[in-house]
CSV table of C-alpha atoms and ligand atoms in Angstrom, one decimal:
chain,number,residue,atom,x,y,z
A,1206,MET,CA,102.0,145.0,105.9
A,1207,GLU,CA,101.5,147.2,103.0
A,1208,ASN,CA,104.8,146.4,100.2
A,1209,ILE,CA,107.2,143.7,99.4
A,1210,SER,CA,109.8,147.1,101.1
A,1211,GLU,CA,107.9,147.2,104.4
A,1212,VAL,CA,108.5,143.5,104.2
A,1213,ALA,CA,112.1,143.6,103.4
A,1214,ALA,CA,112.5,146.3,106.1
A,1215,TYR,CA,111.0,144.1,108.5
A,1216,TYR,CA,113.0,140.8,107.8
A,1217,ASN,CA,116.3,142.6,108.6
A,1218,GLU,CA,115.1,143.7,111.6
A,1219,LYS,CA,114.4,140.2,112.4
A,1220,PHE,CA,117.6,138.6,111.2
A,1221,CYS,CA,120.1,141.2,111.6
A,1222,ASP,CA,121.7,138.8,114.1
A,1223,SER,CA,122.1,135.8,112.1
A,1224,GLY,CA,123.9,133.1,110.2
A,1225,PRO,CA,123.2,131.9,107.0
A,1226,GLU,CA,121.2,129.0,107.4
A,1227,LYS,CA,119.0,130.0,109.8
A,1228,ILE,CA,117.5,132.7,107.9
A,1229,LEU,CA,118.2,130.5,104.4
A,1230,GLU,CA,115.4,127.7,106.6
A,1231,TYR,CA,113.3,130.6,108.2
A,1232,PHE,CA,112.5,131.7,103.8
A,1233,LEU,CA,113.2,127.7,102.3
A,1234,ASN,CA,110.5,127.5,104.4
A,1235,GLY,CA,108.4,129.9,104.4
A,1236,TYR,CA,108.5,130.4,100.6
A,1237,ARG,CA,108.3,126.8,99.1
A,1238,GLY,CA,107.8,127.3,95.6
A,1239,LYS,CA,108.0,131.4,95.2
A,1240,ILE,CA,111.7,130.7,96.6
A,1241,THR,CA,114.8,130.5,93.9
A,1242,LEU,CA,118.6,130.5,93.9
A,1243,ALA,CA,120.4,131.6,90.9
A,1244,THR,CA,123.9,130.3,90.9
A,1245,SER,CA,126.8,130.9,88.4
A,1246,PHE,CA,128.5,128.5,90.1
A,1247,GLY,CA,131.4,131.1,91.6
A,1248,ALA,CA,132.7,130.3,95.6
A,1249,GLU,CA,129.9,131.9,97.0
A,1250,ASP,CA,127.2,130.3,95.0
A,1251,GLN,CA,128.4,126.7,95.8
A,1252,VAL,CA,128.1,127.4,100.2
A,1253,LEU,CA,124.3,128.4,99.6
A,1254,THR,CA,123.9,125.4,96.8
A,1255,HIS,CA,125.6,123.4,99.8
A,1256,MET,CA,123.2,124.5,102.4
A,1257,VAL,CA,120.0,124.8,100.1
A,1258,SER,CA,120.1,121.4,99.5
A,1259,ALA,CA,120.6,120.2,103.2
A,1260,ILE,CA,117.3,121.8,104.1
A,1261,ASP,CA,115.5,121.7,101.3
A,1262,PRO,CA,116.5,119.4,97.9
A,1263,LYS,CA,113.8,120.0,96.1
A,1264,SER,CA,114.1,124.0,96.2
A,1265,GLU,CA,114.5,125.1,93.0
A,1266,ILE,CA,118.0,126.5,92.0
A,1267,PHE,CA,118.6,128.2,88.7
A,1268,THR,CA,121.5,128.9,86.5
A,1269,LEU,CA,121.9,131.2,83.4
A,1270,ASP,CA,123.7,129.8,80.5
A,1271,THR,CA,125.0,132.9,78.7
A,1272,GLY,CA,126.8,130.9,75.4
A,1273,ARG,CA,129.9,132.1,76.9
A,1274,LEU,CA,131.0,130.3,80.1
A,1275,PRO,CA,134.3,128.7,80.6
A,1276,GLU,CA,134.6,125.4,80.3
A,1277,GLU,CA,136.3,124.9,83.8
A,1278,THR,CA,132.0,126.4,85.0
A,1279,TYR,CA,129.7,123.2,82.9
A,1280,ARG,CA,132.5,121.2,84.9
A,1281,VAL,CA,131.2,122.4,87.9
A,1282,TRP,CA,128.0,122.7,87.6
A,1283,GLU,CA,128.2,118.5,86.0
A,1284,ARG,CA,130.1,117.8,89.3
A,1285,THR,CA,127.8,120.3,92.1
A,1286,GLU,CA,124.6,118.2,90.3
A,1287,ARG,CA,126.0,114.3,91.1
A,1288,PHE,CA,127.5,115.2,93.8
A,1289,TYR,CA,124.2,116.5,95.7
A,1290,GLY,CA,122.2,114.1,93.2
A,1291,ILE,CA,119.9,117.6,91.4
A,1292,LYS,CA,119.5,119.4,88.6
A,1293,ILE,CA,120.0,122.6,87.9
A,1294,LYS,CA,117.6,124.7,86.6
A,1295,PRO,CA,119.1,126.7,82.8
A,1296,PHE,CA,117.5,128.8,81.2
A,1297,TYR,CA,119.2,130.7,78.0
A,1298,PRO,CA,119.4,133.6,76.3
A,1299,ASP,CA,116.5,134.3,73.5
A,1300,ARG,CA,117.2,132.8,70.0
A,1301,ASN,CA,115.9,136.3,67.9
A,1302,ALA,CA,117.4,139.1,70.7
A,1303,LEU,CA,120.6,136.4,70.7
A,1304,GLU,CA,121.4,136.7,66.8
A,1305,ARG,CA,120.6,140.6,65.9
A,1306,LEU,CA,123.0,141.7,68.9
A,1307,VAL,CA,125.3,138.9,67.0
A,1308,SER,CA,125.0,140.3,63.3
A,1309,GLU,CA,124.6,144.2,64.8
A,1310,GLN,CA,127.6,144.6,67.1
A,1311,GLY,CA,129.8,141.2,65.9
A,1312,ILE,CA,130.4,138.2,68.4
A,1313,ASN,CA,133.4,140.2,70.8
A,1314,GLY,CA,131.1,143.7,69.9
A,1315,PHE,CA,130.9,144.6,74.2
A,1316,TYR,CA,135.1,145.2,74.7
A,1317,GLU,CA,134.1,148.2,72.1
A,1318,SER,CA,131.4,150.2,74.6
A,1319,ILE,CA,129.9,150.3,77.7
A,1320,GLU,CA,127.0,150.6,76.2
A,1321,LYS,CA,128.2,147.3,73.5
A,1322,ARG,CA,128.7,146.2,76.4
A,1323,LYS,CA,125.3,146.9,78.5
A,1324,ALA,CA,123.7,145.4,76.0
A,1325,CYS,CA,125.3,141.8,74.9
A,1326,CYS,CA,124.8,141.7,80.0
A,1327,ARG,CA,121.0,142.7,78.9
A,1328,VAL,CA,120.5,139.9,76.0
A,1329,ARG,CA,122.5,137.3,78.0
A,1330,LYS,CA,121.2,137.8,81.4
A,1331,ILE,CA,119.3,139.9,82.1
A,1332,GLU,CA,115.9,139.0,80.5
A,1333,PRO,CA,116.7,135.2,80.9
A,1334,LEU,CA,117.5,136.9,85.3
A,1335,LYS,CA,113.6,138.0,84.1
A,1336,ARG,CA,112.0,134.9,82.9
A,1337,ALA,CA,113.8,133.1,86.3
A,1338,LEU,CA,112.2,135.2,88.4
A,1339,GLY,CA,108.5,135.2,87.5
A,1340,GLY,CA,106.6,133.9,90.0
A,1341,LYS,CA,108.3,133.9,92.4
A,1342,LYS,CA,109.0,136.4,95.7
A,1343,VAL,CA,112.4,135.3,97.0
A,1344,TRP,CA,115.6,135.2,95.5
A,1345,ILE,CA,118.5,134.1,96.7
A,1346,ALA,CA,121.4,134.9,95.9
A,1347,GLY,CA,126.2,135.1,96.9
A,1348,LEU,CA,126.5,138.6,97.3
A,1349,ARG,CA,129.9,139.7,99.6
A,1350,HIS,CA,130.3,143.4,101.3
A,1351,GLU,CA,133.7,142.3,100.7
A,1352,GLN,CA,133.9,141.8,97.3
A,1353,SER,CA,133.7,145.0,95.8
A,1354,VAL,CA,132.7,148.8,95.5
A,1355,THR,CA,129.1,148.2,93.4
A,1356,ARG,CA,128.1,146.4,96.7
A,1357,SER,CA,129.2,147.4,99.8
A,1358,ASP,CA,125.5,149.2,100.4
A,1359,ALA,CA,123.8,145.7,100.4
A,1360,ARG,CA,121.3,144.5,103.0
A,1361,VAL,CA,121.2,140.3,103.8
A,1362,VAL,CA,117.8,141.0,103.2
A,1363,GLU,CA,116.4,143.6,100.6
A,1364,TYR,CA,113.5,144.6,98.7
A,1365,ASP,CA,115.0,144.4,94.4
A,1366,GLU,CA,112.8,147.5,93.2
A,1367,ALA,CA,114.1,146.0,89.6
A,1368,PHE,CA,113.1,142.7,89.8
A,1369,GLY,CA,109.4,143.8,92.2
A,1370,LEU,CA,110.9,140.8,94.5
A,1371,ILE,CA,112.9,140.5,98.3
A,1372,LYS,CA,116.8,139.6,97.2
A,1373,LEU,CA,118.4,137.3,100.0
A,1374,ASN,CA,122.9,137.8,100.3
A,1375,PRO,CA,122.5,135.6,103.5
A,1376,LEU,CA,126.4,135.8,102.9
A,1377,LEU,CA,126.9,138.6,103.2
A,1378,ALA,CA,129.2,139.4,106.3
A,1379,TRP,CA,131.1,136.7,105.7
A,1380,SER,CA,134.9,137.1,104.7
A,1381,THR,CA,136.8,135.0,101.9
A,1382,GLN,CA,138.0,133.1,104.3
A,1383,GLU,CA,135.2,131.9,106.0
A,1384,VAL,CA,133.6,131.3,102.6
A,1385,TRP,CA,137.1,128.8,102.1
A,1386,ASP,CA,137.1,127.0,104.7
A,1387,TYR,CA,133.5,125.9,104.7
A,1388,ILE,CA,134.0,124.9,101.5
A,1389,LYS,CA,137.0,123.2,101.9
A,1390,ARG,CA,135.7,121.6,105.4
A,1391,ASN,CA,132.9,120.3,103.4
A,1392,ASN,CA,134.1,118.9,100.8
A,1393,ILE,CA,132.2,121.0,97.9
A,1394,PRO,CA,132.4,121.0,94.6
A,1395,TYR,CA,134.1,124.3,93.1
A,1396,ASN,CA,135.6,125.5,90.4
A,1397,GLU,CA,138.6,125.0,89.8
A,1398,LEU,CA,139.2,128.3,88.3
A,1399,HIS,CA,139.2,129.8,91.5
A,1400,ASP,CA,142.7,127.9,92.2
A,1401,ARG,CA,144.5,130.2,89.3
A,1402,GLY,CA,142.7,133.6,90.9
A,1403,TYR,CA,140.0,133.8,89.5
A,1404,PRO,CA,137.6,134.9,92.8
A,1405,SER,CA,135.1,135.7,90.7
A,1406,ILE,CA,133.5,133.8,87.7
A,1407,GLY,CA,131.5,135.0,84.5
A,1408,CYS,CA,131.6,134.9,80.8
A,1409,ALA,CA,134.8,133.9,79.2
A,1410,PRO,CA,135.9,137.0,77.9
A,1411,CYS,CA,135.1,139.5,80.3
A,1412,THR,CA,136.9,137.6,82.9
A,1413,ARG,CA,140.7,137.4,83.9
A,1414,ALA,CA,142.9,136.1,86.4
A,1415,VAL,CA,143.2,138.9,89.2
A,1416,SER,CA,147.1,140.0,91.4
A,1417,GLU,CA,147.1,139.4,94.5
A,1418,GLY,CA,145.9,142.5,96.5
A,1419,GLU,CA,144.0,143.2,93.6
A,1420,GLU,CA,139.8,143.7,94.9
A,1421,LEU,CA,137.7,140.8,94.4
A,1422,ARG,CA,136.6,141.3,90.8
A,1423,SER,CA,138.5,143.6,88.7
A,1424,GLY,CA,139.1,140.2,87.4
A,1425,ARG,CA,135.9,141.1,85.8
A,1426,TRP,CA,135.6,143.6,82.5
A,1427,TRP,CA,138.9,144.7,83.4
A,1428,TRP,CA,138.5,147.5,81.0
A,1429,GLU,CA,135.7,149.5,82.8
A,1430,SER,CA,136.7,151.3,85.5
A,1431,PRO,CA,135.0,150.2,89.4
A,1432,GLU,CA,131.3,151.8,89.2
A,1433,HIS,CA,130.7,150.3,85.7
A,1434,LYS,CA,131.4,146.7,87.0
A,1435,GLU,CA,127.8,144.6,86.6
A,1436,CYS,CA,126.0,143.1,84.4
A,1437,GLY,CA,122.2,143.8,85.6
A,1438,LEU,CA,121.7,142.0,87.9
A,1439,HIS,CA,122.7,142.7,91.5
A,1440,ILE,CA,121.9,146.4,90.9
A,1441,LYS,CA,118.8,148.4,91.5
A,1442,GLU,CA,118.5,150.5,88.5
A,1443,SER,CA,120.0,148.0,86.4
A,1444,ILE,CA,116.3,147.7,83.7
A,1445,LYS,CA,115.5,151.4,83.8
A,1446,ALA,CA,119.9,152.3,82.9
A,1447,ASP,CA,119.7,149.9,80.3
B,1686,LIG,FE1,128.4,139.1,77.2
B,1686,LIG,FE2,130.7,139.5,78.3
B,1686,LIG,FE3,128.5,140.5,79.9
B,1686,LIG,FE4,129.4,137.6,79.2
B,1686,LIG,S1,129.9,138.8,80.8
B,1686,LIG,S2,127.0,138.7,78.5
B,1686,LIG,S3,129.8,138.4,77.2
B,1686,LIG,S4,128.6,141.4,77.7
């Protein structure tokens, strides 16, 4: 096959009826050292950490520490490392870029406009993510169709144009109920904020609890309209748009 796009299409066809463990096993074995799981310690990421650790405990798992995460996220980070006996690789924002950003737009400038919010996400998330994915061929993410309108057209195996590699979404078809049944059944550690009305958890100042019936990601950047509710990590045109 000529390019990553064709490779992704081939895999997508091959695994269209497969469960997440089978997909993960194939890619973790086939791309050893070139595959990484991105975790923000949300419910889906905890399920994937559990599956990945069972298949290959040495496989890399990384997180982006934006410097604005809730204390509860640091707590589940620590509990996860202890529970699985693993170390999660942290990536931090570039110090110079962060100092420039905060000097120019203030510590909470992201509330003032979409442009300022994207600038903050770019420095604290996108640039560190580029470093995290450097040299990799596959990254695993916890996207699900149910999460939001911005994720409804995602595929289980897709070509991530923005970062130039295969992106794997093994839990794409899972319902919220399936995620939580799996967590409870396997006693997986999870972020305590989930019990306080936070279905989706990101940076503390940009996340809030949601009411019953609201979209799962409506607590993220709640002051923006739904089609803007991505930080750029999971949007193909994010790098160009920023
Ligand atoms: Fe900045 Fe908020 Fe984006 Fe975090 S989620 S990087 S605090 S704008």
